[in-house]
Amino acid sequence: SGDSEEEASSMVWDSQDLRGRAEHNEEQLLAAMSVDPGRFPALNDLLLEVYAVLRPKPTDYEQRNALVDVFSKMATRIFGNDNGFPVVQAFGSFTMDLFTPKSDLDLSVNFSAEIEDQCPRKKKMKVVRKFAKVLYSLQRDGIYCGVLPVVSAKVPIVNVIDRGTGIECDVTVENKDGMTRSMIIKLISSLDERFQILSYLVMYLHL
């Protein structure tokens, strides 16, 4: 019994000691990280300069818009045209305007204008396979490379790299969730440019 009491009190002391050490280390770390407020303007200018360097050029927008158009026409050739569908639409960092020249281009093959995803998984897998088959053919012609369909993934996808631009495209089907999230973030970004700058720097500099 006496041994148990000593053990319990030792454990309490150890946990209190560890917590005290952790708090002490945290205080030292925060003190070391403190920044002189007078340096904020210089830091702000530096971050804005980095942001400007990372930002895509007009050519980067043109190339991605052209690829969206190419894939949309490809979808029409594969699946036909039913009242303007299917259509390939971009989402992700490109539509949020939070991409760099090296970013992937996220694409969704949409068969309807519905906001919610109503496409069965089996159909998505079939669409990915058909797209991959055409892309393999174009890969042999030297237009694309790195064609990789992943139909077993939670979100069936085919990855492909456009040789002309070096842009990697991730093609999914009816990715309405991704499109909705992209639209929301784009809307928030449009309300205050500081949000976009901060998001951009966090995403690409891991601040």
JSON list of C-alpha atoms in Angstrom, two decimals:
[
{"chain": "A", "resi": 1, "resn": "SER", "atom": "CA", "xyz": [0.00, 0.00, 0.00]},
{"chain": "A", "resi": 2, "resn": "GLY", "atom": "CA", "xyz": [2.83, 2.36, 0.95]},
{"chain": "A", "resi": 3, "resn": "ASP", "atom": "CA", "xyz": [4.61, 1.57, -2.30]},
{"chain": "A", "resi": 4, "resn": "SER", "atom": "CA", "xyz": [1.45, 2.35, -4.30]},
{"chain": "A", "resi": 5, "resn": "GLU", "atom": "CA", "xyz": [1.06, 5.74, -2.61]},
{"chain": "A", "resi": 6, "resn": "GLU", "atom": "CA", "xyz": [4.69, 6.61, -3.32]},
{"chain": "A", "resi": 7, "resn": "GLU", "atom": "CA", "xyz": [4.25, 5.53, -6.94]},
{"chain": "A", "resi": 8, "resn": "ALA", "atom": "CA", "xyz": [1.13, 7.68, -7.35]},
{"chain": "A", "resi": 9, "resn": "SER", "atom": "CA", "xyz": [2.76, 10.73, -5.82]},
{"chain": "A", "resi": 10, "resn": "SER", "atom": "CA", "xyz": [5.83, 10.19, -7.98]},
{"chain": "A", "resi": 11, "resn": "MET", "atom": "CA", "xyz": [3.66, 10.08, -11.11]},
{"chain": "A", "resi": 12, "resn": "VAL", "atom": "CA", "xyz": [1.88, 13.31, -10.09]},
{"chain": "A", "resi": 13, "resn": "TRP", "atom": "CA", "xyz": [5.22, 15.00, -9.43]},
{"chain": "A", "resi": 14, "resn": "ASP", "atom": "CA", "xyz": [6.57, 13.78, -12.74]},
{"chain": "A", "resi": 15, "resn": "SER", "atom": "CA", "xyz": [3.59, 15.07, -14.69]},
{"chain": "A", "resi": 16, "resn": "GLN", "atom": "CA", "xyz": [3.72, 18.42, -12.90]},
{"chain": "A", "resi": 17, "resn": "ASP", "atom": "CA", "xyz": [7.44, 18.65, -13.53]},
{"chain": "A", "resi": 18, "resn": "LEU", "atom": "CA", "xyz": [7.02, 17.81, -17.21]},
{"chain": "A", "resi": 19, "resn": "ARG", "atom": "CA", "xyz": [4.26, 20.37, -17.59]},
{"chain": "A", "resi": 20, "resn": "GLY", "atom": "CA", "xyz": [6.40, 23.01, -15.91]},
{"chain": "A", "resi": 21, "resn": "ARG", "atom": "CA", "xyz": [9.31, 22.21, -18.20]},
{"chain": "A", "resi": 22, "resn": "ALA", "atom": "CA", "xyz": [7.04, 22.37, -21.26]},
{"chain": "A", "resi": 23, "resn": "GLU", "atom": "CA", "xyz": [5.65, 25.77, -20.23]},
{"chain": "A", "resi": 24, "resn": "HIS", "atom": "CA", "xyz": [9.19, 27.06, -19.59]},
{"chain": "A", "resi": 25, "resn": "ASN", "atom": "CA", "xyz": [10.34, 25.87, -23.03]},
{"chain": "A", "resi": 26, "resn": "GLU", "atom": "CA", "xyz": [7.28, 27.43, -24.65]},
{"chain": "A", "resi": 27, "resn": "GLU", "atom": "CA", "xyz": [8.02, 30.78, -23.01]},
{"chain": "A", "resi": 28, "resn": "GLN", "atom": "CA", "xyz": [11.63, 30.63, -24.22]},
{"chain": "A", "resi": 29, "resn": "LEU", "atom": "CA", "xyz": [10.51, 29.77, -27.74]},
{"chain": "A", "resi": 30, "resn": "LEU", "atom": "CA", "xyz": [8.00, 32.62, -27.84]},
{"chain": "A", "resi": 31, "resn": "ALA", "atom": "CA", "xyz": [10.62, 35.03, -26.54]},
{"chain": "A", "resi": 32, "resn": "ALA", "atom": "CA", "xyz": [13.06, 33.89, -29.22]},
{"chain": "A", "resi": 33, "resn": "MET", "atom": "CA", "xyz": [10.39, 34.35, -31.88]},
{"chain": "A", "resi": 34, "resn": "SER", "atom": "CA", "xyz": [9.43, 37.86, -30.81]},
{"chain": "A", "resi": 35, "resn": "VAL", "atom": "CA", "xyz": [9.77, 40.39, -33.61]},
{"chain": "A", "resi": 36, "resn": "ASP", "atom": "CA", "xyz": [10.53, 44.07, -33.27]},
{"chain": "A", "resi": 37, "resn": "PRO", "atom": "CA", "xyz": [7.35, 45.88, -34.45]},
{"chain": "A", "resi": 38, "resn": "GLY", "atom": "CA", "xyz": [9.61, 48.34, -36.24]},
{"chain": "A", "resi": 39, "resn": "ARG", "atom": "CA", "xyz": [10.57, 45.56, -38.63]},
{"chain": "A", "resi": 40, "resn": "PHE", "atom": "CA", "xyz": [6.99, 44.79, -39.69]},
{"chain": "A", "resi": 41, "resn": "PRO", "atom": "CA", "xyz": [7.03, 47.12, -42.74]},
{"chain": "A", "resi": 42, "resn": "ALA", "atom": "CA", "xyz": [10.21, 45.47, -44.05]},
{"chain": "A", "resi": 43, "resn": "LEU", "atom": "CA", "xyz": [8.73, 42.00, -43.45]},
{"chain": "A", "resi": 44, "resn": "ASN", "atom": "CA", "xyz": [5.53, 43.03, -45.20]},
{"chain": "A", "resi": 45, "resn": "ASP", "atom": "CA", "xyz": [7.48, 44.28, -48.23]},
{"chain": "A", "resi": 46, "resn": "LEU", "atom": "CA", "xyz": [9.50, 41.05, -48.33]},
{"chain": "A", "resi": 47, "resn": "LEU", "atom": "CA", "xyz": [6.38, 38.84, -48.25]},
{"chain": "A", "resi": 48, "resn": "LEU", "atom": "CA", "xyz": [4.72, 40.92, -50.97]},
{"chain": "A", "resi": 49, "resn": "GLU", "atom": "CA", "xyz": [7.85, 40.58, -53.09]},
{"chain": "A", "resi": 50, "resn": "VAL", "atom": "CA", "xyz": [7.80, 36.79, -52.65]},
{"chain": "A", "resi": 51, "resn": "TYR", "atom": "CA", "xyz": [4.08, 36.78, -53.49]},
{"chain": "A", "resi": 52, "resn": "ALA", "atom": "CA", "xyz": [4.75, 38.71, -56.69]},
{"chain": "A", "resi": 53, "resn": "VAL", "atom": "CA", "xyz": [7.50, 36.27, -57.73]},
{"chain": "A", "resi": 54, "resn": "LEU", "atom": "CA", "xyz": [5.27, 33.24, -57.14]},
{"chain": "A", "resi": 55, "resn": "ARG", "atom": "CA", "xyz": [2.28, 34.67, -58.98]},
{"chain": "A", "resi": 56, "resn": "PRO", "atom": "CA", "xyz": [1.51, 33.20, -62.42]},
{"chain": "A", "resi": 57, "resn": "LYS", "atom": "CA", "xyz": [1.96, 35.23, -65.58]},
{"chain": "A", "resi": 58, "resn": "PRO", "atom": "CA", "xyz": [-0.77, 35.86, -68.22]},
{"chain": "A", "resi": 59, "resn": "THR", "atom": "CA", "xyz": [0.65, 32.95, -70.27]},
{"chain": "A", "resi": 60, "resn": "ASP", "atom": "CA", "xyz": [-0.03, 30.56, -67.37]},
{"chain": "A", "resi": 61, "resn": "TYR", "atom": "CA", "xyz": [-3.72, 31.53, -67.40]},
{"chain": "A", "resi": 62, "resn": "GLU", "atom": "CA", "xyz": [-3.90, 31.22, -71.18]},
{"chain": "A", "resi": 63, "resn": "GLN", "atom": "CA", "xyz": [-2.32, 27.76, -71.18]},
{"chain": "A", "resi": 64, "resn": "ARG", "atom": "CA", "xyz": [-4.68, 26.42, -68.53]},
{"chain": "A", "resi": 65, "resn": "ASN", "atom": "CA", "xyz": [-7.78, 27.89, -70.18]},
{"chain": "A", "resi": 66, "resn": "ALA", "atom": "CA", "xyz": [-6.66, 26.34, -73.47]},
{"chain": "A", "resi": 67, "resn": "LEU", "atom": "CA", "xyz": [-6.27, 22.94, -71.79]},
{"chain": "A", "resi": 68, "resn": "VAL", "atom": "CA", "xyz": [-9.75, 23.18, -70.27]},
{"chain": "A", "resi": 69, "resn": "ASP", "atom": "CA", "xyz": [-11.10, 23.81, -73.78]},
{"chain": "A", "resi": 70, "resn": "VAL", "atom": "CA", "xyz": [-9.08, 20.90, -75.25]},
{"chain": "A", "resi": 71, "resn": "PHE", "atom": "CA", "xyz": [-10.34, 18.45, -72.63]},
{"chain": "A", "resi": 72, "resn": "SER", "atom": "CA", "xyz": [-13.90, 19.68, -73.02]},
{"chain": "A", "resi": 73, "resn": "LYS", "atom": "CA", "xyz": [-13.76, 19.02, -76.77]},
{"chain": "A", "resi": 74, "resn": "MET", "atom": "CA", "xyz": [-12.21, 15.62, -76.06]},
{"chain": "A", "resi": 75, "resn": "ALA", "atom": "CA", "xyz": [-15.15, 14.79, -73.76]},
{"chain": "A", "resi": 76, "resn": "THR", "atom": "CA", "xyz": [-17.59, 15.73, -76.53]},
{"chain": "A", "resi": 77, "resn": "ARG", "atom": "CA", "xyz": [-15.78, 13.47, -79.00]},
{"chain": "A", "resi": 78, "resn": "ILE", "atom": "CA", "xyz": [-15.86, 10.57, -76.55]},
{"chain": "A", "resi": 79, "resn": "PHE", "atom": "CA", "xyz": [-19.36, 10.89, -75.13]},
{"chain": "A", "resi": 80, "resn": "GLY", "atom": "CA", "xyz": [-21.24, 12.99, -77.69]},
{"chain": "A", "resi": 81, "resn": "ASN", "atom": "CA", "xyz": [-23.25, 16.12, -76.99]},
{"chain": "A", "resi": 82, "resn": "ASP", "atom": "CA", "xyz": [-26.45, 16.07, -74.95]},
{"chain": "A", "resi": 83, "resn": "ASN", "atom": "CA", "xyz": [-27.73, 19.65, -74.55]},
{"chain": "A", "resi": 84, "resn": "GLY", "atom": "CA", "xyz": [-24.22, 20.98, -74.10]},
{"chain": "A", "resi": 85, "resn": "PHE", "atom": "CA", "xyz": [-22.99, 18.15, -71.86]},
{"chain": "A", "resi": 86, "resn": "PRO", "atom": "CA", "xyz": [-20.60, 16.69, -70.95]},
{"chain": "A", "resi": 87, "resn": "VAL", "atom": "CA", "xyz": [-18.40, 19.68, -70.32]},
{"chain": "A", "resi": 88, "resn": "VAL", "atom": "CA", "xyz": [-15.00, 19.79, -68.65]},
{"chain": "A", "resi": 89, "resn": "GLN", "atom": "CA", "xyz": [-14.62, 22.47, -65.99]},
{"chain": "A", "resi": 90, "resn": "ALA", "atom": "CA", "xyz": [-11.63, 23.51, -63.91]},
{"chain": "A", "resi": 91, "resn": "PHE", "atom": "CA", "xyz": [-11.66, 23.75, -60.12]},
{"chain": "A", "resi": 92, "resn": "GLY", "atom": "CA", "xyz": [-9.09, 23.85, -57.34]},
{"chain": "A", "resi": 93, "resn": "SER", "atom": "CA", "xyz": [-6.17, 26.25, -57.14]},
{"chain": "A", "resi": 94, "resn": "PHE", "atom": "CA", "xyz": [-6.63, 27.52, -60.72]},
{"chain": "A", "resi": 95, "resn": "THR", "atom": "CA", "xyz": [-10.22, 28.70, -60.25]},
{"chain": "A", "resi": 96, "resn": "MET", "atom": "CA", "xyz": [-9.39, 30.02, -56.78]},
{"chain": "A", "resi": 97, "resn": "ASP", "atom": "CA", "xyz": [-6.52, 31.98, -58.36]},
{"chain": "A", "resi": 98, "resn": "LEU", "atom": "CA", "xyz": [-4.16, 30.43, -55.83]},
{"chain": "A", "resi": 99, "resn": "PHE", "atom": "CA", "xyz": [-1.93, 28.54, -58.23]},
{"chain": "A", "resi": 100, "resn": "THR", "atom": "CA", "xyz": [1.66, 28.83, -59.37]},
{"chain": "A", "resi": 101, "resn": "PRO", "atom": "CA", "xyz": [3.07, 27.99, -62.82]},
{"chain": "A", "resi": 102, "resn": "LYS", "atom": "CA", "xyz": [4.02, 24.55, -61.42]},
{"chain": "A", "resi": 103, "resn": "SER", "atom": "CA", "xyz": [0.60, 23.73, -59.94]},
{"chain": "A", "resi": 104, "resn": "ASP", "atom": "CA", "xyz": [-1.53, 20.85, -61.21]},
{"chain": "A", "resi": 105, "resn": "LEU", "atom": "CA", "xyz": [-4.72, 21.63, -63.11]},
{"chain": "A", "resi": 106, "resn": "ASP", "atom": "CA", "xyz": [-7.80, 20.00, -61.55]},
{"chain": "A", "resi": 107, "resn": "LEU", "atom": "CA", "xyz": [-10.53, 19.14, -64.05]},
{"chain": "A", "resi": 108, "resn": "SER", "atom": "CA", "xyz": [-14.02, 17.70, -63.66]},
{"chain": "A", "resi": 109, "resn": "VAL", "atom": "CA", "xyz": [-15.98, 16.02, -66.45]},
{"chain": "A", "resi": 110, "resn": "ASN", "atom": "CA", "xyz": [-19.57, 17.09, -65.77]},
{"chain": "A", "resi": 111, "resn": "PHE", "atom": "CA", "xyz": [-22.64, 15.52, -67.32]},
{"chain": "A", "resi": 112, "resn": "SER", "atom": "CA", "xyz": [-25.15, 17.91, -65.74]},
{"chain": "A", "resi": 113, "resn": "ALA", "atom": "CA", "xyz": [-25.48, 21.36, -64.22]},
{"chain": "A", "resi": 114, "resn": "GLU", "atom": "CA", "xyz": [-26.66, 19.93, -60.89]},
{"chain": "A", "resi": 115, "resn": "ILE", "atom": "CA", "xyz": [-24.88, 21.30, -57.82]},
{"chain": "A", "resi": 116, "resn": "GLU", "atom": "CA", "xyz": [-24.86, 17.91, -56.11]},
{"chain": "A", "resi": 117, "resn": "ASP", "atom": "CA", "xyz": [-22.97, 14.90, -57.38]},
{"chain": "A", "resi": 118, "resn": "GLN", "atom": "CA", "xyz": [-25.55, 12.43, -58.67]},
{"chain": "A", "resi": 119, "resn": "CYS", "atom": "CA", "xyz": [-23.20, 10.34, -60.78]},
{"chain": "A", "resi": 120, "resn": "PRO", "atom": "CA", "xyz": [-22.88, 6.65, -59.73]},
{"chain": "A", "resi": 121, "resn": "ARG", "atom": "CA", "xyz": [-19.37, 5.46, -58.93]},
{"chain": "A", "resi": 122, "resn": "LYS", "atom": "CA", "xyz": [-19.52, 2.80, -61.67]},
{"chain": "A", "resi": 123, "resn": "LYS", "atom": "CA", "xyz": [-20.19, 5.49, -64.25]},
{"chain": "A", "resi": 124, "resn": "LYS", "atom": "CA", "xyz": [-17.28, 7.55, -62.97]},
{"chain": "A", "resi": 125, "resn": "MET", "atom": "CA", "xyz": [-14.96, 4.57, -63.29]},
{"chain": "A", "resi": 126, "resn": "LYS", "atom": "CA", "xyz": [-16.23, 3.94, -66.83]},
{"chain": "A", "resi": 127, "resn": "VAL", "atom": "CA", "xyz": [-15.67, 7.58, -67.81]},
{"chain": "A", "resi": 128, "resn": "VAL", "atom": "CA", "xyz": [-12.13, 7.56, -66.40]},
{"chain": "A", "resi": 129, "resn": "ARG", "atom": "CA", "xyz": [-11.30, 4.38, -68.31]},
{"chain": "A", "resi": 130, "resn": "LYS", "atom": "CA", "xyz": [-12.63, 5.83, -71.59]},
{"chain": "A", "resi": 131, "resn": "PHE", "atom": "CA", "xyz": [-10.68, 9.05, -71.09]},
{"chain": "A", "resi": 132, "resn": "ALA", "atom": "CA", "xyz": [-7.55, 7.07, -70.26]},
{"chain": "A", "resi": 133, "resn": "LYS", "atom": "CA", "xyz": [-7.93, 5.00, -73.44]},
{"chain": "A", "resi": 134, "resn": "VAL", "atom": "CA", "xyz": [-8.00, 8.15, -75.61]},
{"chain": "A", "resi": 135, "resn": "LEU", "atom": "CA", "xyz": [-5.12, 9.71, -73.67]},
{"chain": "A", "resi": 136, "resn": "TYR", "atom": "CA", "xyz": [-3.00, 6.57, -74.12]},
{"chain": "A", "resi": 137, "resn": "SER", "atom": "CA", "xyz": [-3.53, 6.91, -77.86]},
{"chain": "A", "resi": 138, "resn": "LEU", "atom": "CA", "xyz": [-2.51, 10.58, -77.77]},
{"chain": "A", "resi": 139, "resn": "GLN", "atom": "CA", "xyz": [0.46, 9.67, -75.57]},
{"chain": "A", "resi": 140, "resn": "ARG", "atom": "CA", "xyz": [1.75, 7.39, -78.34]},
{"chain": "A", "resi": 141, "resn": "ASP", "atom": "CA", "xyz": [1.54, 10.41, -80.66]},
{"chain": "A", "resi": 142, "resn": "GLY", "atom": "CA", "xyz": [3.73, 12.39, -78.27]},
{"chain": "A", "resi": 143, "resn": "ILE", "atom": "CA", "xyz": [1.00, 14.87, -77.22]},
{"chain": "A", "resi": 144, "resn": "TYR", "atom": "CA", "xyz": [0.74, 13.72, -73.61]},
{"chain": "A", "resi": 145, "resn": "CYS", "atom": "CA", "xyz": [2.81, 11.65, -71.18]},
{"chain": "A", "resi": 146, "resn": "GLY", "atom": "CA", "xyz": [2.43, 10.08, -67.75]},
{"chain": "A", "resi": 147, "resn": "VAL", "atom": "CA", "xyz": [-1.12, 8.84, -68.35]},
{"chain": "A", "resi": 148, "resn": "LEU", "atom": "CA", "xyz": [-2.19, 7.08, -65.15]},
{"chain": "A", "resi": 149, "resn": "PRO", "atom": "CA", "xyz": [-5.81, 6.08, -64.47]},
{"chain": "A", "resi": 150, "resn": "VAL", "atom": "CA", "xyz": [-6.63, 5.23, -60.83]},
{"chain": "A", "resi": 151, "resn": "VAL", "atom": "CA", "xyz": [-10.17, 3.85, -60.85]},
{"chain": "A", "resi": 152, "resn": "SER", "atom": "CA", "xyz": [-9.85, 2.17, -57.45]},
{"chain": "A", "resi": 153, "resn": "ALA", "atom": "CA", "xyz": [-9.31, 5.49, -55.64]},
{"chain": "A", "resi": 154, "resn": "LYS", "atom": "CA", "xyz": [-12.08, 7.04, -53.54]},
{"chain": "A", "resi": 155, "resn": "VAL", "atom": "CA", "xyz": [-12.37, 9.60, -56.31]},
{"chain": "A", "resi": 156, "resn": "PRO", "atom": "CA", "xyz": [-11.65, 7.85, -59.66]},
{"chain": "A", "resi": 157, "resn": "ILE", "atom": "CA", "xyz": [-9.08, 9.92, -61.51]},
{"chain": "A", "resi": 158, "resn": "VAL", "atom": "CA", "xyz": [-6.76, 9.91, -64.48]},
{"chain": "A", "resi": 159, "resn": "ASN", "atom": "CA", "xyz": [-3.50, 11.85, -64.27]},
{"chain": "A", "resi": 160, "resn": "VAL", "atom": "CA", "xyz": [-1.85, 13.10, -67.44]},
{"chain": "A", "resi": 161, "resn": "ILE", "atom": "CA", "xyz": [0.87, 15.60, -68.35]},
{"chain": "A", "resi": 162, "resn": "ASP", "atom": "CA", "xyz": [0.55, 17.89, -71.35]},
{"chain": "A", "resi": 163, "resn": "ARG", "atom": "CA", "xyz": [3.91, 17.75, -73.15]},
{"chain": "A", "resi": 164, "resn": "GLY", "atom": "CA", "xyz": [3.57, 21.18, -74.71]},
{"chain": "A", "resi": 165, "resn": "THR", "atom": "CA", "xyz": [3.19, 23.05, -71.43]},
{"chain": "A", "resi": 166, "resn": "GLY", "atom": "CA", "xyz": [4.42, 20.53, -68.85]},
{"chain": "A", "resi": 167, "resn": "ILE", "atom": "CA", "xyz": [1.18, 21.02, -66.90]},
{"chain": "A", "resi": 168, "resn": "GLU", "atom": "CA", "xyz": [-0.08, 17.98, -65.02]},
{"chain": "A", "resi": 169, "resn": "CYS", "atom": "CA", "xyz": [-3.85, 17.55, -65.28]},
{"chain": "A", "resi": 170, "resn": "ASP", "atom": "CA", "xyz": [-5.95, 15.57, -62.81]},
{"chain": "A", "resi": 171, "resn": "VAL", "atom": "CA", "xyz": [-9.20, 14.55, -64.49]},
{"chain": "A", "resi": 172, "resn": "THR", "atom": "CA", "xyz": [-12.11, 13.46, -62.27]},
{"chain": "A", "resi": 173, "resn": "VAL", "atom": "CA", "xyz": [-15.85, 13.02, -62.92]},
{"chain": "A", "resi": 174, "resn": "GLU", "atom": "CA", "xyz": [-18.68, 15.12, -61.47]},
{"chain": "A", "resi": 175, "resn": "ASN", "atom": "CA", "xyz": [-16.40, 16.52, -58.76]},
{"chain": "A", "resi": 176, "resn": "LYS", "atom": "CA", "xyz": [-19.09, 18.90, -57.53]},
{"chain": "A", "resi": 177, "resn": "ASP", "atom": "CA", "xyz": [-17.73, 19.03, -53.96]},
{"chain": "A", "resi": 178, "resn": "GLY", "atom": "CA", "xyz": [-14.35, 20.24, -55.20]},
{"chain": "A", "resi": 179, "resn": "MET", "atom": "CA", "xyz": [-15.99, 22.80, -57.47]},
{"chain": "A", "resi": 180, "resn": "THR", "atom": "CA", "xyz": [-18.20, 24.13, -54.66]},
{"chain": "A", "resi": 181, "resn": "ARG", "atom": "CA", "xyz": [-15.28, 24.50, -52.23]},
{"chain": "A", "resi": 182, "resn": "SER", "atom": "CA", "xyz": [-13.28, 26.29, -54.90]},
{"chain": "A", "resi": 183, "resn": "MET", "atom": "CA", "xyz": [-16.12, 28.74, -55.55]},
{"chain": "A", "resi": 184, "resn": "ILE", "atom": "CA", "xyz": [-16.49, 29.52, -51.84]},
{"chain": "A", "resi": 185, "resn": "ILE", "atom": "CA", "xyz": [-12.77, 30.20, -51.36]},
{"chain": "A", "resi": 186, "resn": "LYS", "atom": "CA", "xyz": [-12.70, 32.30, -54.53]},
{"chain": "A", "resi": 187, "resn": "LEU", "atom": "CA", "xyz": [-15.61, 34.36, -53.18]},
{"chain": "A", "resi": 188, "resn": "ILE", "atom": "CA", "xyz": [-13.89, 34.93, -49.83]},
{"chain": "A", "resi": 189, "resn": "SER", "atom": "CA", "xyz": [-10.68, 35.91, -51.62]},
{"chain": "A", "resi": 190, "resn": "SER", "atom": "CA", "xyz": [-12.56, 38.48, -53.68]},
{"chain": "A", "resi": 191, "resn": "LEU", "atom": "CA", "xyz": [-13.78, 40.22, -50.51]},
{"chain": "A", "resi": 192, "resn": "ASP", "atom": "CA", "xyz": [-10.29, 41.05, -49.24]},
{"chain": "A", "resi": 193, "resn": "GLU", "atom": "CA", "xyz": [-7.06, 40.70, -51.22]},
{"chain": "A", "resi": 194, "resn": "ARG", "atom": "CA", "xyz": [-5.15, 40.15, -47.97]},
{"chain": "A", "resi": 195, "resn": "PHE", "atom": "CA", "xyz": [-6.88, 36.78, -47.56]},
{"chain": "A", "resi": 196, "resn": "GLN", "atom": "CA", "xyz": [-5.64, 35.69, -50.97]},
{"chain": "A", "resi": 197, "resn": "ILE", "atom": "CA", "xyz": [-2.08, 36.86, -50.28]},
{"chain": "A", "resi": 198, "resn": "LEU", "atom": "CA", "xyz": [-1.99, 35.14, -46.87]},
{"chain": "A", "resi": 199, "resn": "SER", "atom": "CA", "xyz": [-3.51, 31.91, -48.26]},
{"chain": "A", "resi": 200, "resn": "TYR", "atom": "CA", "xyz": [-1.05, 31.95, -51.13]},
{"chain": "A", "resi": 201, "resn": "LEU", "atom": "CA", "xyz": [1.99, 32.36, -48.91]},
{"chain": "A", "resi": 202, "resn": "VAL", "atom": "CA", "xyz": [0.78, 29.72, -46.43]},
{"chain": "A", "resi": 203, "resn": "MET", "atom": "CA", "xyz": [0.13, 27.22, -49.23]},
{"chain": "A", "resi": 204, "resn": "TYR", "atom": "CA", "xyz": [3.44, 27.63, -51.02]},
{"chain": "A", "resi": 205, "resn": "LEU", "atom": "CA", "xyz": [5.86, 28.69, -48.31]},
{"chain": "A", "resi": 206, "resn": "HIS", "atom": "CA", "xyz": [4.42, 26.59, -45.44]},
{"chain": "A", "resi": 207, "resn": "LEU", "atom": "CA", "xyz": [4.77, 29.50, -43.08]}
]
